[in-house]
XYZ file of C-alpha atoms in Angstrom:
630
model
C -10.490 -191.521 73.514
C -8.597 -194.179 71.452
C -10.668 -195.883 68.767
C -9.700 -198.481 66.259
C -10.188 -198.172 62.429
C -12.981 -200.235 61.141
C -16.335 -200.067 59.285
C -19.388 -198.280 60.927
C -18.787 -196.279 64.088
C -18.967 -192.594 62.946
C -20.202 -193.320 59.426
C -23.901 -192.373 60.044
C -23.019 -189.273 61.840
C -20.479 -188.299 59.246
C -23.084 -188.885 56.431
C -25.499 -186.462 58.063
C -22.817 -183.866 58.589
C -21.535 -184.114 55.016
C -25.035 -184.114 53.484
C -25.950 -181.039 55.461
C -22.725 -179.111 54.669
C -22.279 -179.897 50.839
C -24.120 -176.952 49.359
C -23.341 -176.543 45.665
C -21.950 -173.195 44.459
C -22.437 -173.674 40.686
C -23.183 -176.309 38.027
C -26.115 -178.393 36.929
C -28.272 -179.679 39.674
C -27.918 -183.266 38.607
C -24.196 -182.986 38.346
C -24.087 -181.190 41.650
C -26.089 -183.939 43.441
C -23.975 -186.716 41.897
C -20.628 -185.049 42.942
C -22.063 -184.389 46.446
C -22.957 -188.027 46.831
C -19.394 -189.084 45.901
C -17.796 -186.581 48.310
C -20.237 -187.888 51.002
C -19.157 -191.416 50.278
C -15.481 -190.503 50.362
C -15.748 -188.681 53.717
C -17.502 -191.791 55.210
C -14.877 -193.999 53.758
C -11.867 -192.028 55.007
C -13.457 -191.840 58.513
C -13.875 -195.702 58.500
C -10.433 -196.297 56.793
C -12.067 -198.363 53.977
C -12.214 -197.171 50.317
C -14.174 -200.115 48.895
C -17.206 -197.962 47.977
C -15.449 -194.977 46.556
C -15.241 -194.562 42.736
C -11.577 -193.659 42.129
C -9.380 -192.461 39.390
C -5.660 -192.242 39.268
C -5.187 -195.519 41.148
C -6.826 -198.866 41.458
C -8.915 -199.349 44.665
C -6.548 -201.981 46.137
C -3.531 -199.642 45.474
C -5.263 -196.628 47.008
C -6.374 -198.762 49.972
C -2.793 -199.904 50.559
C -1.451 -196.450 50.349
C -4.091 -195.093 52.854
C -3.367 -197.899 55.299
C 0.445 -197.205 55.043
C -0.090 -193.380 55.402
C -2.134 -193.604 58.609
C -0.521 -196.635 60.237
C 1.705 -194.289 62.372
C -1.313 -192.363 63.658
C -2.161 -195.038 66.187
C -5.423 -196.770 66.958
C -7.651 -193.869 66.303
C -10.316 -192.942 63.737
C -10.454 -189.537 62.151
C -13.700 -187.696 61.748
C -13.910 -186.423 58.097
C -16.502 -184.107 56.681
C -16.815 -182.147 53.446
C -17.386 -178.502 52.490
C -19.470 -177.010 49.630
C -18.902 -178.742 46.144
C -17.735 -176.500 43.366
C -18.743 -178.049 39.982
C -16.980 -176.867 36.701
C -19.138 -178.450 33.867
C -17.044 -177.008 31.078
C -13.926 -179.044 31.911
C -15.536 -182.070 33.717
C -14.195 -181.424 37.180
C -15.428 -180.570 40.611
C -13.649 -179.689 43.982
C -14.527 -179.768 47.674
C -12.627 -179.409 50.964
C -12.293 -182.223 53.393
C -12.062 -181.332 57.094
C -10.175 -183.821 59.199
C -10.227 -184.071 62.933
C -7.961 -186.520 64.816
C -8.318 -187.148 68.601
C -4.800 -188.081 69.599
C -4.663 -188.692 73.400
C -5.393 -185.386 75.024
C -4.837 -183.361 71.937
C -6.804 -182.755 68.687
C -5.332 -182.279 65.253
C -7.742 -180.466 62.772
C -6.660 -179.868 59.200
C -8.174 -179.562 55.667
C -7.323 -181.091 52.379
C -8.751 -180.596 48.859
C -10.554 -183.375 46.936
C -10.717 -183.240 43.103
C -13.360 -185.073 41.124
C -13.619 -185.767 37.423
C -16.703 -186.641 35.403
C -19.935 -185.323 34.182
C -23.643 -185.802 34.708
C -24.168 -188.479 37.362
C -20.802 -190.169 36.731
C -18.046 -188.738 39.107
C -14.940 -190.200 40.578
C -12.329 -189.084 43.077
C -8.803 -188.406 41.863
C -6.864 -190.413 44.369
C -3.660 -188.740 45.870
C -1.924 -188.996 49.252
C -2.646 -185.265 49.569
C -6.284 -186.203 50.187
C -5.035 -187.268 53.729
C -2.706 -184.354 54.337
C -2.291 -181.640 51.795
C 1.541 -181.666 51.675
C 1.935 -185.476 51.357
C 3.800 -186.833 48.307
C 4.006 -190.369 47.017
C 5.880 -192.589 49.456
C 5.427 -190.302 52.435
C 3.503 -191.214 55.587
C 2.204 -189.632 58.664
C 3.278 -190.323 62.163
C 1.904 -188.979 65.410
C 4.094 -188.839 68.568
C 3.149 -188.037 72.131
C 5.428 -185.461 73.558
C 5.578 -186.392 77.222
C 4.936 -183.600 79.734
C 7.679 -183.063 82.286
C 6.436 -184.656 85.410
C 6.056 -182.405 88.450
C 8.590 -182.977 91.189
C 7.887 -184.070 94.867
C 9.469 -181.394 96.896
C 11.140 -181.549 100.344
C 10.264 -179.089 103.006
C 13.022 -176.748 101.805
C 11.609 -176.663 98.283
C 14.274 -178.889 96.661
C 13.201 -181.858 94.622
C 13.059 -185.268 96.275
C 11.841 -187.110 93.272
C 13.305 -186.214 89.914
C 14.541 -187.996 86.809
C 17.598 -190.148 87.739
C 19.636 -192.481 85.510
C 18.612 -196.095 85.499
C 19.489 -199.299 83.481
C 16.733 -201.377 82.014
C 17.735 -205.016 81.695
C 15.847 -207.115 79.278
C 15.817 -209.481 76.252
C 15.910 -207.847 72.782
C 14.333 -210.553 70.770
C 15.695 -208.886 67.492
C 19.246 -209.813 68.678
C 18.739 -213.531 69.415
C 17.673 -216.541 67.459
C 14.238 -217.737 68.344
C 15.453 -221.220 69.167
C 17.539 -220.004 72.211
C 15.538 -216.966 73.366
C 14.058 -218.864 76.244
C 17.466 -219.978 77.362
C 18.628 -216.361 77.445
C 15.621 -215.199 79.168
C 15.969 -217.875 81.889
C 19.624 -216.975 82.432
C 18.802 -213.221 82.745
C 15.943 -213.759 85.141
C 18.143 -215.971 87.431
C 21.026 -213.362 87.402
C 18.603 -210.684 88.432
C 16.752 -212.715 90.997
C 13.313 -212.445 89.422
C 10.707 -215.068 88.682
C 12.311 -216.913 85.834
C 9.238 -218.866 84.656
C 7.110 -215.726 84.521
C 9.739 -213.753 82.603
C 10.250 -216.564 80.072
C 6.608 -216.690 79.477
C 6.422 -212.948 78.903
C 9.321 -213.073 76.496
C 7.626 -215.879 74.581
C 4.379 -213.931 74.249
C 6.072 -210.730 72.941
C 6.554 -209.851 69.290
C 9.558 -211.245 67.260
C 11.433 -207.938 67.534
C 10.280 -206.821 70.941
C 12.442 -205.636 73.886
C 11.014 -207.375 76.983
C 11.938 -205.504 80.146
C 13.070 -207.707 83.076
C 14.207 -205.269 85.790
C 15.068 -201.566 86.134
C 17.888 -200.700 88.473
C 19.548 -197.459 89.351
C 22.555 -196.699 87.231
C 24.982 -196.807 90.223
C 23.782 -200.304 91.187
C 23.920 -201.668 87.546
C 26.466 -204.343 86.647
C 27.819 -203.276 83.202
C 29.121 -206.920 82.596
C 25.983 -208.728 83.559
C 25.696 -211.821 81.250
C 27.915 -210.038 78.671
C 27.963 -212.098 75.546
C 24.690 -213.867 76.297
C 22.547 -213.552 73.045
C 19.663 -211.153 73.326
C 20.518 -209.693 76.764
C 20.345 -205.883 76.538
C 20.988 -203.181 79.098
C 19.354 -199.845 78.068
C 20.302 -196.561 79.681
C 17.242 -194.511 80.621
C 15.855 -192.208 83.366
C 13.036 -192.764 85.856
C 11.400 -190.504 88.484
C 13.236 -191.607 91.558
C 13.903 -190.473 95.175
C 17.543 -190.174 96.417
C 17.655 -193.784 97.427
C 15.650 -196.878 96.764
C 14.139 -196.941 100.287
C 13.640 -193.159 100.726
C 10.139 -192.760 102.157
C 9.204 -195.307 99.460
C 5.851 -196.527 100.903
C 4.722 -192.900 101.359
C 6.100 -191.327 98.191
C 5.218 -194.246 95.987
C 6.669 -195.187 92.641
C 6.507 -194.059 89.005
C 6.519 -196.475 86.016
C 4.650 -197.583 82.881
C 0.919 -197.632 83.299
C -0.466 -201.033 84.244
C -3.570 -202.468 82.719
C -5.479 -201.562 85.850
C -4.343 -197.926 85.736
C -5.275 -197.624 82.060
C -8.720 -199.024 82.645
C -9.395 -196.742 85.555
C -8.335 -193.529 83.740
C -11.307 -193.611 81.321
C -9.043 -192.836 78.402
C -6.766 -190.341 80.000
C -3.868 -192.893 80.256
C -2.620 -195.163 77.489
C -0.415 -198.262 77.757
C 3.213 -197.208 77.944
C 2.438 -193.825 79.636
C 4.519 -192.977 82.711
C 2.318 -192.603 85.740
C 2.268 -192.824 89.464
C 1.773 -196.419 90.534
C 1.521 -196.094 94.289
C 1.643 -193.661 97.230
C 1.644 -189.980 96.730
C 2.676 -190.456 93.088
C -0.560 -192.426 92.482
C -2.846 -190.278 94.542
C -1.739 -186.993 92.965
C -0.835 -188.335 89.538
C -3.304 -185.929 87.745
C -1.406 -183.040 89.268
C 2.040 -184.402 88.844
C 1.563 -185.817 85.311
C 0.625 -182.628 83.465
C -0.791 -182.805 79.913
C 1.110 -184.475 77.073
C 1.868 -182.559 73.885
C 1.573 -183.859 70.402
C 3.735 -183.887 67.217
C 2.490 -185.037 63.787
C 5.196 -185.471 61.238
C 5.517 -186.413 57.592
C 8.149 -189.078 57.062
C 9.633 -189.600 53.590
C 11.092 -192.724 52.051
C 14.578 -191.975 53.334
C 13.372 -191.389 56.927
C 13.515 -187.664 56.788
C 10.805 -185.736 58.728
C 8.989 -182.502 58.559
C 6.518 -181.376 61.233
C 2.829 -180.519 60.182
C 1.355 -180.039 63.543
C 2.593 -179.510 67.177
C 1.030 -178.956 70.566
C 3.421 -178.231 73.406
C 3.046 -180.247 76.580
C 1.839 -178.652 79.814
C 4.266 -179.516 82.633
C 2.994 -181.195 85.711
C 2.689 -179.272 88.995
C 5.080 -179.828 91.818
C 3.919 -181.470 94.997
C 5.316 -179.938 98.155
C 5.906 -181.966 101.241
C 7.297 -181.250 104.744
C 9.975 -183.969 104.584
C 13.474 -183.131 105.731
C 15.872 -185.025 103.378
C 18.799 -185.305 105.994
C 16.398 -186.433 108.791
C 14.571 -188.866 106.575
C 17.895 -190.376 105.539
C 19.005 -190.476 109.160
C 15.735 -192.172 110.208
C 16.040 -194.943 107.507
C 19.730 -195.463 108.508
C 18.685 -195.966 112.170
C 16.237 -198.620 111.153
C 18.464 -200.368 108.551
C 19.566 -203.176 110.841
C 16.146 -203.816 112.552
C 14.813 -207.150 111.470
C 11.057 -207.006 112.353
C 8.704 -204.482 110.926
C 9.654 -201.043 112.305
C 9.113 -197.353 111.740
C 10.350 -193.919 112.890
C 8.340 -190.720 112.596
C 9.634 -187.276 113.501
C 7.343 -184.284 113.808
C 8.137 -180.579 114.348
C 5.747 -179.648 117.210
C 5.632 -175.901 116.362
C 3.764 -176.546 113.179
C 2.994 -180.353 112.918
C 5.368 -180.832 109.960
C 6.341 -184.418 109.323
C 10.060 -184.285 109.030
C 10.717 -188.007 108.751
C 8.346 -190.886 107.875
C 10.551 -193.925 107.738
C 9.740 -197.639 107.498
C 12.387 -200.278 108.195
C 13.231 -203.057 105.782
C 11.125 -205.577 107.772
C 7.961 -203.628 106.919
C 8.081 -205.243 103.473
C 7.200 -202.045 101.635
C 4.070 -201.409 103.868
C 3.452 -197.974 105.295
C 3.696 -198.957 108.948
C 4.773 -195.370 109.868
C 1.590 -193.469 109.189
C -1.108 -196.149 108.756
C -0.181 -199.051 110.962
C -2.480 -200.048 113.811
C -0.923 -201.393 117.042
C -1.419 -201.383 120.712
C 0.797 -198.456 121.960
C 1.580 -200.038 125.393
C 2.972 -197.767 127.979
C 3.600 -194.826 125.701
C -0.137 -194.350 125.986
C 0.472 -193.564 129.734
C 1.111 -190.027 128.653
C -2.653 -189.981 127.853
C -3.610 -191.898 130.987
C -1.452 -189.492 133.185
C -3.272 -186.549 131.623
C -6.650 -188.229 132.530
C -5.472 -188.710 136.117
C -4.266 -185.185 136.463
C -7.632 -183.976 135.220
C -9.197 -186.275 137.915
C -7.291 -184.409 140.593
C -4.072 -186.453 140.971
C -1.115 -184.013 141.059
C 2.326 -184.978 139.784
C 3.697 -185.182 143.388
C 0.624 -186.988 144.872
C 1.390 -190.519 146.161
C -0.003 -193.571 144.330
C 0.352 -197.214 145.129
C 2.531 -199.338 142.839
C 2.350 -202.964 143.980
C 4.053 -205.756 142.200
C 0.623 -207.110 140.962
C -2.943 -205.998 141.049
C -6.236 -207.696 140.167
C -9.088 -206.097 138.107
C -12.345 -207.951 137.659
C -10.656 -211.262 138.276
C -7.710 -210.664 135.956
C -4.228 -210.204 137.421
C -1.982 -207.465 136.023
C 1.768 -207.037 136.797
C 4.643 -204.760 135.873
C 7.160 -205.685 133.233
C 9.770 -208.278 134.004
C 12.707 -206.066 135.132
C 10.638 -203.361 136.828
C 12.907 -201.806 139.496
C 12.106 -203.049 143.017
C 13.058 -199.617 144.489
C 10.030 -198.082 142.493
C 7.493 -200.288 144.128
C 5.226 -199.210 146.936
C 4.054 -195.729 147.691
C 5.538 -193.460 144.985
C 4.541 -190.238 143.274
C 2.594 -190.109 140.051
C 5.716 -188.651 138.440
C 7.709 -191.693 139.497
C 4.912 -193.989 138.242
C 5.111 -192.500 134.803
C 8.962 -192.366 134.874
C 9.264 -196.046 135.712
C 6.129 -197.083 133.890
C 4.263 -198.773 136.832
C 1.258 -200.555 135.331
C -0.229 -201.313 138.736
C -0.289 -197.587 139.872
C -2.402 -196.774 136.806
C -4.634 -199.757 137.169
C -5.182 -199.035 140.837
C -6.589 -195.549 140.024
C -8.776 -196.725 137.188
C -11.946 -195.754 139.102
C -10.853 -192.000 138.959
C -11.092 -191.974 135.195
C -14.767 -191.432 134.297
C -16.544 -192.624 131.155
C -15.137 -190.901 128.075
C -12.318 -189.174 130.049
C -9.565 -191.278 128.451
C -10.700 -190.567 124.906
C -11.117 -186.867 125.804
C -7.541 -186.784 127.098
C -6.380 -188.529 124.022
C -8.046 -185.933 121.762
C -6.390 -183.160 123.747
C -3.042 -184.699 122.581
C -4.049 -185.179 118.947
C -4.813 -188.883 119.353
C -8.044 -190.736 118.101
C -9.438 -187.746 115.980
C -9.951 -188.708 112.399
C -8.684 -186.323 109.651
C -8.144 -186.648 105.903
C -4.443 -185.488 105.700
C -4.063 -186.174 101.935
C -2.211 -189.400 102.489
C -2.817 -192.778 104.249
C -2.907 -191.738 107.969
C -4.189 -193.391 111.081
C -4.386 -191.158 114.137
C -5.424 -193.852 116.524
C -8.537 -195.035 118.379
C -9.639 -195.040 122.011
C -12.981 -196.822 122.027
C -15.280 -196.900 125.014
C -14.134 -199.963 127.107
C -16.433 -202.978 127.362
C -16.170 -203.883 131.079
C -13.791 -203.176 133.900
C -10.949 -205.420 132.595
C -10.865 -203.624 129.289
C -11.084 -200.270 130.939
C -8.012 -201.181 132.988
C -6.169 -202.556 129.941
C -6.864 -199.257 128.110
C -5.090 -197.256 130.754
C -1.821 -199.063 129.887
C -2.329 -198.917 126.105
C -3.724 -202.351 125.718
C -7.289 -203.671 125.066
C -8.701 -202.123 121.965
C -6.580 -198.919 122.133
C -4.572 -198.555 118.894
C -2.236 -196.009 117.394
C 0.212 -195.691 114.525
C 3.757 -194.515 115.052
C 2.694 -191.167 113.579
C -0.097 -190.912 116.096
C 2.239 -191.514 118.997
C 4.745 -188.990 117.586
C 1.829 -186.591 117.488
C 1.161 -187.193 121.222
C 4.728 -186.285 122.039
C 4.623 -183.284 119.772
C 1.427 -182.140 121.509
C 3.201 -182.372 124.904
C 6.135 -180.233 123.579
C 3.858 -177.721 121.849
C 1.357 -177.329 124.679
C -1.640 -177.936 122.468
C -3.078 -180.625 120.203
C -0.860 -180.933 117.218
C -2.184 -182.016 113.812
C 0.479 -183.710 111.744
C 0.907 -182.505 108.176
C 2.905 -183.802 105.248
C 1.362 -181.876 102.399
C 1.309 -178.115 103.077
C -1.033 -177.311 100.194
C -3.650 -179.803 101.470
C -5.954 -177.824 103.566
C -7.116 -179.800 106.627
C -9.183 -178.031 109.260
C -8.359 -179.354 112.787
C -11.175 -180.463 115.002
C -10.535 -178.595 118.261
C -10.521 -180.934 121.253
C -13.564 -180.759 123.587
C -11.217 -180.023 126.497
C -7.940 -178.390 125.351
C -4.690 -178.685 127.387
C -4.158 -176.117 130.060
C -0.775 -174.586 131.072
C -0.779 -176.599 134.210
C -1.389 -179.818 132.399
C 1.300 -179.067 129.934
C 3.822 -178.451 132.749
C 2.834 -181.725 134.396
C 3.117 -183.742 131.129
C 6.526 -182.239 130.207
C 7.654 -182.998 133.765
C 6.541 -186.599 133.415
C 8.548 -187.067 130.112
C 11.557 -185.434 131.518
C 11.398 -187.633 134.555
C 11.467 -190.678 132.352
C 14.931 -189.656 131.147
C 16.346 -188.338 134.446
C 15.192 -191.148 136.760
C 13.284 -193.740 134.832
C 13.289 -196.124 131.878
C 14.714 -193.578 129.467
C 17.959 -192.898 131.238
C 19.950 -193.928 128.071
C 18.937 -190.617 126.578
C 20.110 -188.449 129.420
C 23.584 -187.592 128.015
C 22.450 -186.606 124.548
C 23.742 -183.171 123.481
C 21.378 -180.213 122.833
C 18.039 -179.380 124.580
C 16.682 -181.495 127.345
C 15.107 -184.746 126.281
C 11.754 -185.960 127.444
C 10.725 -189.547 126.640
C 8.295 -192.450 127.327
C 8.965 -196.078 126.755
C 6.285 -198.737 125.878
C 5.867 -202.408 125.552
C 2.555 -203.951 124.381
C 1.613 -207.608 124.236
C -0.030 -209.071 121.225
C -0.985 -212.384 119.661
C -1.874 -215.677 121.205
C 1.545 -217.246 121.911
C 2.558 -218.103 125.498
C 4.326 -216.005 126.559
C 2.897 -213.387 124.161
C 5.033 -211.395 121.673
C 5.546 -207.754 122.385
C 5.654 -204.531 120.463
C 8.464 -202.210 121.404
C 7.848 -198.426 121.497
C 9.575 -195.260 122.529
C 8.555 -191.611 121.972
C 10.654 -188.506 122.850
C 10.756 -184.787 122.628
C 13.829 -182.537 122.272
C 13.458 -178.866 121.457
C 11.251 -178.491 118.365
C 11.462 -182.183 117.543
C 9.131 -185.108 118.548
C 9.852 -188.620 117.581
C 8.223 -192.087 117.873
C 10.028 -195.382 117.229
C 8.120 -198.643 116.889
C 9.394 -202.261 116.382
C 6.677 -204.837 115.822
C 8.467 -207.593 117.814
C 11.053 -206.619 120.480
C 12.265 -207.221 124.003
C 11.001 -203.962 125.496
C 10.759 -200.286 124.630
C 13.930 -199.256 126.271
C 16.018 -202.145 125.002
C 14.671 -202.513 121.437
C 13.270 -199.065 120.348
C 15.520 -197.119 122.713
C 18.795 -197.546 120.796
C 17.245 -196.612 117.483
C 15.780 -193.498 119.054
C 19.130 -192.554 120.570
C 21.002 -192.990 117.263
C 18.388 -190.786 115.552
C 18.448 -188.019 118.130
C 22.269 -188.050 118.283
C 22.500 -187.840 114.564
C 19.878 -184.988 114.499
C 21.896 -183.048 116.936
C 25.017 -183.428 114.678
């Protein structure tokens, strides 16, 4: 724990320790007691960093105090704990000796060492022979101590193939070096730099003004490949320092999930209870923050003696303990492809890809419109007609076979509220159609007309069989959806088409698709070493149900709203589109969804505001699947 020099503090404790440990080995009792008192006073004084009460020889008190302050200034804001050993008195030549034991708590490390104190005098009159060697036994006049933290190599965040995703990459730190600019124009330079970098100029100018006269005040850190080497060249005080930072392959690469690494904020320092100091490199968000203790490792320590010419010799060293790597399931090419597919989408958007065979999250991408928020795994939205996969399972369990006929009128009324199909619903798919056709064309009224077949709790039970609506701690921010019991007939009807209070994240809907492909409830996982025990569904999927669901999704592509995916290369594609109304506008805005399966890959695409699932989310999904096939 960091502690400032000052009077008091450990003085009382040290006095007791010293008094108990100073046992005379020889000499007159009075001389021995007097010498012991002086060593006790010295230990207290050195612990507190104040020599006012110590009788000294060899230097005036003010000179000794100045030397002590200079010697320990480089040790940081810490207090040593100093205690004394047995006093040896030599009455024949008027001298006595004792050992001082020093203990410095320096971050996570401790430096213990001993020095020898010499006293001169006789009877009750003893004084300490002042020397820099009282602080460290090898110190000579003009030499000082300096403690340095040796940063532990941070653990890497690994992709699913074991290669590092996040590792030290070159950056450029733009800022104002106040030692290089006259104080009268420093504000002008700071203003110019902030405007050139596009940051808050007033706030930066204020930070520069508050910093010390020789400080480097950082404005912005950019990746080396994005840095402008000629930015404001010639402007006094503007500096660009080359450095490294823990970074992913690109600025956006899974950023809301992986998080960032940087200098500890005041909040992080306060919450660390002394484990983190200002200036330490720590995780600031995402996985980097949650698993910072594991990734950060333990810093080492070096204590050096620095002479007047700047030469150094090491007197103590403790090697750092490297941080532990954090494994993920992410696939770097697929994550990059997902972010490329979302790059031109204006509203908040997300794409999540799951491997059905083991639940591994291969891509967890958020589009630029998400504003840095983790929409992909923790967003909460009405899933619209993608939820008809769940509703179709509930109907199959109620006895409706895929080839059974259901009615699909243009509109239907439930408890006084009129529901209709989406605007460009194909007229040829109205009337008496099969359940498979109702799913393929996303007929709202067919599902609403059979709402009475879905008993209480049946919809939530069907959702759980597909991995939706079951809470788990996956080791990262994750929302697996919610299918609450409906409040009345209208809400029960709305729930069947993914409206009402039914909610899901893009990851949750990718999990539904993955469960259909795998034939069982899939539990998504991002961190292989985080053990999560899956809650088995009350009614697991049967082989017949899996066959029906896979047939429904395939029919969406071959004869329904997902025809745009029919010519994709590779394994057959199954899909489901979805559009969900939200908000209070007239007409209401709509979320656009599409989920798909292809081989051992399940994908969900979400766009917060779009025209429809097939028209808005569909092209993004197609681009991703086509790229994945390549």
